[in-house]
Short mmCIF file of C-alpha atoms and ligand atoms in Angstrom, two decimals:
data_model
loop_
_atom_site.label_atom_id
_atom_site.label_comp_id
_atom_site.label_asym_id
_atom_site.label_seq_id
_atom_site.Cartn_x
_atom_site.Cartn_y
_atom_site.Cartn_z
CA UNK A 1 -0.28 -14.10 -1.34
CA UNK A 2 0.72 -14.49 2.31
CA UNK A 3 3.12 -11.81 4.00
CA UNK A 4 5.77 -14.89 3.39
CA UNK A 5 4.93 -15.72 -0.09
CA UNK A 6 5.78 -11.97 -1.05
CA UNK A 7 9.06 -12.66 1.12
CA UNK A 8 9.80 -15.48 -1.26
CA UNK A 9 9.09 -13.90 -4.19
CA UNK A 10 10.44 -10.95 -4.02
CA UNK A 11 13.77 -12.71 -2.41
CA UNK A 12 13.53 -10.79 0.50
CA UNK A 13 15.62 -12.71 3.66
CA UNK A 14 14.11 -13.72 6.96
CA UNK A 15 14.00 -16.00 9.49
CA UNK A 16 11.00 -17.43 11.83
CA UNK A 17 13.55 -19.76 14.22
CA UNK A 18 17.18 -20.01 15.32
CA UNK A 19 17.89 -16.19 16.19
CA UNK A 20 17.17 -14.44 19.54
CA UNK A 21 15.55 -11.78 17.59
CA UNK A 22 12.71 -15.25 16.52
CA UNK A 23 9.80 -15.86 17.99
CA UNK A 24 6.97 -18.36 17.46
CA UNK A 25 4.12 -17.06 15.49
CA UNK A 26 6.71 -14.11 14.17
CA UNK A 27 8.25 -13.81 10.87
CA UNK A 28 11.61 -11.41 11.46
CA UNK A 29 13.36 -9.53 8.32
CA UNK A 30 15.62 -6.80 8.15
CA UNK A 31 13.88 -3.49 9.04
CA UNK A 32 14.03 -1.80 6.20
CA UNK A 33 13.90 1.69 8.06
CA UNK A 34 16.64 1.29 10.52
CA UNK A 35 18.58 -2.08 9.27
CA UNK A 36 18.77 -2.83 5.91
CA UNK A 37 21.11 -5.51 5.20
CA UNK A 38 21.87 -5.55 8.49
CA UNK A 39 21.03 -9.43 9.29
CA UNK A 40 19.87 -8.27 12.78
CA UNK A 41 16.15 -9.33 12.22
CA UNK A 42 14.91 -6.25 14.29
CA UNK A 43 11.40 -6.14 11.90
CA UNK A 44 9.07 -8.65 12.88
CA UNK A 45 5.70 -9.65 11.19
CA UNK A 46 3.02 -11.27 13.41
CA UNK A 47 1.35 -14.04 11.18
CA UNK A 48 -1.67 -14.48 13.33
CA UNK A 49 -2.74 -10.65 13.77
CA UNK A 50 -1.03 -9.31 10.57
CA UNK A 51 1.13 -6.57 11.96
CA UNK A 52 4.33 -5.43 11.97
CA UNK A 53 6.74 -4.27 14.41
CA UNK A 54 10.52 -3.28 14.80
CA UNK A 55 12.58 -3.96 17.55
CA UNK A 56 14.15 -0.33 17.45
CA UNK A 57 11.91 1.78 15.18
CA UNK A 58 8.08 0.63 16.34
CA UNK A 59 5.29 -0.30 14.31
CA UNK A 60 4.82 -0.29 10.64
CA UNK A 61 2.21 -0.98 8.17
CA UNK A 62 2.23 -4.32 6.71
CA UNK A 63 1.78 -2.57 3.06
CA UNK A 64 4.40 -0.05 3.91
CA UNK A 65 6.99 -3.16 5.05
CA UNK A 66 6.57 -4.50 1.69
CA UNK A 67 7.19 -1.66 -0.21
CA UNK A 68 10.15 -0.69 1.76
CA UNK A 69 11.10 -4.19 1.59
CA UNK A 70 11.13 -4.59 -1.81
CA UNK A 71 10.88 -1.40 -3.80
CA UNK A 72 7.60 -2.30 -5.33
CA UNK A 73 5.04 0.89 -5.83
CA UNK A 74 2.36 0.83 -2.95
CA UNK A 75 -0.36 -0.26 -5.29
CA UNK A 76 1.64 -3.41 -6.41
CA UNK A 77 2.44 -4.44 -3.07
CA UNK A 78 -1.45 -4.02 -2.18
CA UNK A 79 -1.90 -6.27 -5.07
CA UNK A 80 0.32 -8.90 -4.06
CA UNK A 81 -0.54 -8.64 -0.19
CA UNK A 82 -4.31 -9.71 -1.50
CA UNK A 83 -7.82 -8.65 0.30
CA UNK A 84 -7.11 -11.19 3.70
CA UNK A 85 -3.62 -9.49 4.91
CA UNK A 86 -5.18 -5.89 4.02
CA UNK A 87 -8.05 -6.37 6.17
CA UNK A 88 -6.03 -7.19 9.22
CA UNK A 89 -3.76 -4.24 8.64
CA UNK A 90 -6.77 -1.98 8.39
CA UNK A 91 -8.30 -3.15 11.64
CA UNK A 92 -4.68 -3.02 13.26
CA UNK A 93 -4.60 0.82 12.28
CA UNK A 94 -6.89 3.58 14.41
CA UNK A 95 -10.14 3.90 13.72
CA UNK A 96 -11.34 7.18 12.51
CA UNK A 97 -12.21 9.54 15.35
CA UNK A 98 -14.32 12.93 15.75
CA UNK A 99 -13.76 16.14 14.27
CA UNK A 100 -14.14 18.49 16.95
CA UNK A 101 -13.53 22.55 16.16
CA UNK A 102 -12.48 24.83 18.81
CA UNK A 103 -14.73 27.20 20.08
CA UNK A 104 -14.98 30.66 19.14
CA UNK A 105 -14.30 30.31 15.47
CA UNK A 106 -15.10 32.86 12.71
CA UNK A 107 -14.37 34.73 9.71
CA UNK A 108 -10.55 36.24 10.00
CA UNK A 109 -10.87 39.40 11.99
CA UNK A 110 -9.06 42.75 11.89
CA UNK A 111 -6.82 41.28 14.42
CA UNK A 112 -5.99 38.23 12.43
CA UNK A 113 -5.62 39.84 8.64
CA UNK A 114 -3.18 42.40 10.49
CA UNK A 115 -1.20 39.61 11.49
CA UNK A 116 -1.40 37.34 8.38
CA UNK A 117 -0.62 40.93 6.18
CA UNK A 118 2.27 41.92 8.46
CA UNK A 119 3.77 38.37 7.41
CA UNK A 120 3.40 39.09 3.80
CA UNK A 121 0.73 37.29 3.08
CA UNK A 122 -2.54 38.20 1.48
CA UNK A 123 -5.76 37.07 4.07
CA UNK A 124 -8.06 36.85 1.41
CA UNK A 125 -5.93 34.31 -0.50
CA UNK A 126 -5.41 31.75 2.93
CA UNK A 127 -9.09 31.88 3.31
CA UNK A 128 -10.02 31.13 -0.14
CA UNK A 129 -6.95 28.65 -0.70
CA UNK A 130 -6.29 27.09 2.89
CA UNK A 131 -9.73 27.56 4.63
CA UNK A 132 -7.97 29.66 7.14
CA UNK A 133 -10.77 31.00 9.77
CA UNK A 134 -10.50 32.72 13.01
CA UNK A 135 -10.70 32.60 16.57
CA UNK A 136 -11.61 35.60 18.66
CA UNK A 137 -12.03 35.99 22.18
CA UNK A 138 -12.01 32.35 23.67
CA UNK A 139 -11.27 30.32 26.77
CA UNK A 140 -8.52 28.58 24.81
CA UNK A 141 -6.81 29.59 21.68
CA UNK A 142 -8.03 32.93 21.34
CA UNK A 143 -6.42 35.03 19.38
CA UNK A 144 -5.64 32.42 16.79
CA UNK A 145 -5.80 32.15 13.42
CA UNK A 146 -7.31 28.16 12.51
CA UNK A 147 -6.01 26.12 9.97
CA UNK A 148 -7.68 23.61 8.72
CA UNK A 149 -6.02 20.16 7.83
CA UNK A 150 -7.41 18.65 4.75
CA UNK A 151 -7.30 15.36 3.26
CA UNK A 152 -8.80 14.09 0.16
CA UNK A 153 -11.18 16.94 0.66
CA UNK A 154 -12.54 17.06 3.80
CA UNK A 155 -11.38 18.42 7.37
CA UNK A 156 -9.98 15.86 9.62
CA UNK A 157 -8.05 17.48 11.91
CA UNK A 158 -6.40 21.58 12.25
CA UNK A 159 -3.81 23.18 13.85
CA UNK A 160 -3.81 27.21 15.03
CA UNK A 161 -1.17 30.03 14.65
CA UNK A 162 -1.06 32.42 17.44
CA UNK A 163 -1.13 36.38 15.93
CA UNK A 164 0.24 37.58 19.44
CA UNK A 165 3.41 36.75 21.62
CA UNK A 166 1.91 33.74 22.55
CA UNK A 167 5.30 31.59 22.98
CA UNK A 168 2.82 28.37 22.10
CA UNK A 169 2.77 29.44 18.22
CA UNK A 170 1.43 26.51 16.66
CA UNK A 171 -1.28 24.27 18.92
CA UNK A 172 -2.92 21.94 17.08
CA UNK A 173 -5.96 19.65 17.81
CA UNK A 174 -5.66 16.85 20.48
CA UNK A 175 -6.54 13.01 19.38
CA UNK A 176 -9.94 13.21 20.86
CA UNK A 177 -10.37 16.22 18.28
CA UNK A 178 -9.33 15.07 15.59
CA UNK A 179 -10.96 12.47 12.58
CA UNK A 180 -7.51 11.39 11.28
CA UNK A 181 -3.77 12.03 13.36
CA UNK A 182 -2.73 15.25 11.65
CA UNK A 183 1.01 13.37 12.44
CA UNK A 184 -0.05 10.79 9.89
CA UNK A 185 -0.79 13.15 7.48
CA UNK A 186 0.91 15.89 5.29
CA UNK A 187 -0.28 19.74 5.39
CA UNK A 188 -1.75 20.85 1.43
CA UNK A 189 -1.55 17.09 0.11
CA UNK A 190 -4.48 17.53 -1.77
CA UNK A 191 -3.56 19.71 -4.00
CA UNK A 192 -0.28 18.17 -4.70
CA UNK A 193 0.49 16.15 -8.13
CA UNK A 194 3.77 14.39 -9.02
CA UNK A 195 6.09 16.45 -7.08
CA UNK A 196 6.40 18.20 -3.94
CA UNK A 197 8.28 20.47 -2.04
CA UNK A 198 8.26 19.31 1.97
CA UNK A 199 8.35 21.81 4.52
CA UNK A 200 7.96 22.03 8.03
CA UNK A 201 4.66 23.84 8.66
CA UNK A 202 1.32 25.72 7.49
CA UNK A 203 3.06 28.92 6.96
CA UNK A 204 6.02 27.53 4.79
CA UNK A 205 3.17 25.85 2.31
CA UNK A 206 1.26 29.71 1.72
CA UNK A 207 4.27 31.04 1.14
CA UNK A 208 5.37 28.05 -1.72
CA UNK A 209 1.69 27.38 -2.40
CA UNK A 210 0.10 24.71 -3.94
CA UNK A 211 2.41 21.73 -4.72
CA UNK A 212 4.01 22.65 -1.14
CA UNK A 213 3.43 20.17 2.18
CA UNK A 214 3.99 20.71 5.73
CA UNK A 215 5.19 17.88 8.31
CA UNK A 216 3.71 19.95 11.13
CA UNK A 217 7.21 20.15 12.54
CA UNK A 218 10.90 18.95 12.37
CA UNK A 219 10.28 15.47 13.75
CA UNK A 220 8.42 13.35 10.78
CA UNK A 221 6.72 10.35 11.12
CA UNK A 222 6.73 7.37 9.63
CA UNK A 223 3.10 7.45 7.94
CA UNK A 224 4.88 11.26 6.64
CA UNK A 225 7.48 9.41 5.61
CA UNK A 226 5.98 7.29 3.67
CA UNK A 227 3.25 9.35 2.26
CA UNK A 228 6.52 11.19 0.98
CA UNK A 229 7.99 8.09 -0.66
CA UNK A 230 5.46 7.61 -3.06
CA UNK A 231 6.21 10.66 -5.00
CA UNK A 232 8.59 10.37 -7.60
CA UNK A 233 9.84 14.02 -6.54
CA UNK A 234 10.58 15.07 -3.53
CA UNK A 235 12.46 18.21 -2.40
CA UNK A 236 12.83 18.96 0.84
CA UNK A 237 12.80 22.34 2.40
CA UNK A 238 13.22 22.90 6.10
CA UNK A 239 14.18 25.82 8.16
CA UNK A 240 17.96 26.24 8.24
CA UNK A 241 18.37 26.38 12.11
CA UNK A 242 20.54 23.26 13.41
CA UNK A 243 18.17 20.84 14.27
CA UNK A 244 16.05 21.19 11.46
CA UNK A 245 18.82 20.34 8.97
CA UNK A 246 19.56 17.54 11.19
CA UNK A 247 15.66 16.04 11.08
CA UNK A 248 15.67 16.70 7.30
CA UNK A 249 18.73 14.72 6.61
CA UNK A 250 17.82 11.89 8.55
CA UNK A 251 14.45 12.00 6.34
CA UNK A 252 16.69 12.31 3.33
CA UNK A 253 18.15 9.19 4.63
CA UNK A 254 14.94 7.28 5.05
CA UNK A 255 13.46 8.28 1.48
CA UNK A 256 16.84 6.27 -0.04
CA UNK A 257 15.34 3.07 -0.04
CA UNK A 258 12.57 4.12 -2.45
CA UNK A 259 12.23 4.47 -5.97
CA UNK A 260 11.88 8.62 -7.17
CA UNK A 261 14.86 11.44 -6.16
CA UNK A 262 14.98 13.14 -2.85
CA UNK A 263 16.73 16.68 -3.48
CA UNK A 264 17.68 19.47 -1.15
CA UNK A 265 17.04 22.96 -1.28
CA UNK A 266 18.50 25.70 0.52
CA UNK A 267 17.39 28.90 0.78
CA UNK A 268 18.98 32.57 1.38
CA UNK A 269 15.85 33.44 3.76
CA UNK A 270 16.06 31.75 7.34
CA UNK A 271 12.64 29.46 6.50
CA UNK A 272 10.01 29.00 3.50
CA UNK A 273 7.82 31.25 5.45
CA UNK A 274 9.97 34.18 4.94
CA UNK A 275 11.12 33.25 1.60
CA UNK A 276 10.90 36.17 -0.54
CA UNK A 277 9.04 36.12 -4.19
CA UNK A 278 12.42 35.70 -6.09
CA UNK A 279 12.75 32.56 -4.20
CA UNK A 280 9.51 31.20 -4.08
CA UNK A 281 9.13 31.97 -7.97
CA UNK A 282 12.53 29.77 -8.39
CA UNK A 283 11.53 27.10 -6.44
CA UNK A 284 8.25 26.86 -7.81
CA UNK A 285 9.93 27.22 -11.57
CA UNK A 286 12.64 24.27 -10.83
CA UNK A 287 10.55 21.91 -9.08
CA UNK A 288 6.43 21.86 -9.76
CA UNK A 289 6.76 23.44 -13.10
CA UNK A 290 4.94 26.76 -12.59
CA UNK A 291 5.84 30.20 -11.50
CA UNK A 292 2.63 31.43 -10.03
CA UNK A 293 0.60 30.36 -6.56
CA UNK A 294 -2.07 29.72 -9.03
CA UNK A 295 -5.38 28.45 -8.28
CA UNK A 296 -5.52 25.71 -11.08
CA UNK A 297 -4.98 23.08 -7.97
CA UNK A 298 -7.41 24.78 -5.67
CA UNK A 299 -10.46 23.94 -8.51
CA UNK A 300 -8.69 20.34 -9.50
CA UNK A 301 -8.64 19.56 -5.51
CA UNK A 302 -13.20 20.38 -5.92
CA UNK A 303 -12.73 23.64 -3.45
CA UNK A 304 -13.39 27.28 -3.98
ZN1 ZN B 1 13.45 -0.53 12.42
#
């Protein structure tokens, strides 16, 4: 089916004339993100290039638009879509870049197992569990500890963790270094199953462990949004400082139009990071249905 055909079957409202938000060659609905049952039209869908666009919240993918849209799962709105309108969105998305590492990497040093052990966490775990690797003495980001961004088993993209005082804590890879937009993607996906816990970054996800996911900070995107969606559990966990509960409540906000629960969890400890093993052995015993960080995912996921 065409973009419109799904409109029309799914009952979905829109308009392609008579509207200043109409233009030719556009279809305009409600944006499901921003205006739901709004009548303002912002989300338009360009028939000829097979893209969408909203008038106050950007882009969107033309798969994503129908799910929001209609509630259908993503698979089912792949389905109806058909192979012509998926091709076009697939060419209208980046194409897959370069992984590029940082110079300098190694095996955690002294330095770096200090640091990772003075947080409470145990090196030899990260490295087996996370791929976390070092970097020593370097022109830029020395003194970090790499993390590795995974999906669907490979390394696409990483972000690094100063051990010092470096104000910068968290750099992360540029888009020329980088085979997928770590922004697009969510920190320890692969080894979650039908629910996870949503954090803000690397450090958050040792501490829960497997069945955890990081955002790479407060401000989520829209592919992190909607990578989010499509698990029927969701509970979101961000640091308790101001703007952090304001970013994870608009998120809560976003995640109502989908099908699945979105709860909130609030901890005694100031982030996930710092959550201490009473908490993380609560949260892990509520929400994935296991107690332990075991390793169970690590082997499902096809790593050491
Ligand atoms: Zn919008």
């Amino acid at each position: 089916m065409t973009f419109i055909d799904v409109l029309n079957e799914y009952h979905i409202p829109y308009i392609t004339s008579g509207h200043h938000h109409a233009r030719p060659g556009w279809v305009q609905l409600d944006c499901p993100w921003c205006g739901a049952g709004s009548q303002k039209y912002h989300l338009g869908y360009n028939i000829a290039h097979g893209y969408a666009n909203c008038w106050r919240c950007g882009p969107h993918g033309v798969v994503d638009t129908i799910v929001a849209a209609t509630g259908l799962t993503y698979g089912a709105a792949r389905a109806a879509l058909g192979p012509l309108t998926l091709d076009r969105d697939r060419r209208a998305t980046r194409p897959p870049g370069r992984l590029t590492v940082p110079t300098g990497l190694g095996p955690l040093t002294r330095a770096h197992r200090d640091y990772l052990s003075g947080r409470g966490f145990d090196p030899a775990e990260l490295e087996r569990l996370w791929g976390l690797r070092g970097i020593g003495v370097a022109a830029r980001l020395g003194w970090r500890v790499w993390v590795p961004v995974h999906y669907r088993g490979a390394i696409v993209s990483w972000t690094t963790r100063a051990i010092g005082s470096n104000p910068a804590r968290y750099i992360s890879a540029g888009p020329a270094e980088e085979a997928l937009p770590h922004k697009d993607l969510l920190y320890g996906e692969d080894y979650a199953r039908h629910a996870i816990i949503v954090c803000e970054g690397p450090a958050d996800v040792w501490r829960i462990g497997p069945g955890a996911v990081a955002t790479f900070g407060t401000g989520v995107s829209t592919a992190q949004m909607l990578k989010i969606s499509r698990y029927p559990t969701r509970v979101l966990c961000f640091d308790m400082e101001r703007e952090a509960q304001r970013q994870q409540w608009k998120l809560q906000q976003d995640l109502r139009v989908f099908p699945g629960r979105t709860a909130i969890v609030k901890l005694e400890s100031a982030d996930p990071g710092c959550a201490t093993d009473e908490e993380v052995a609560e949260l892990r015993r509520a929400w994935l249905g296991s107690e332990g960080v075991s390793s169970d995912a690590a082997m499902a996921a096809g790593r050491p």
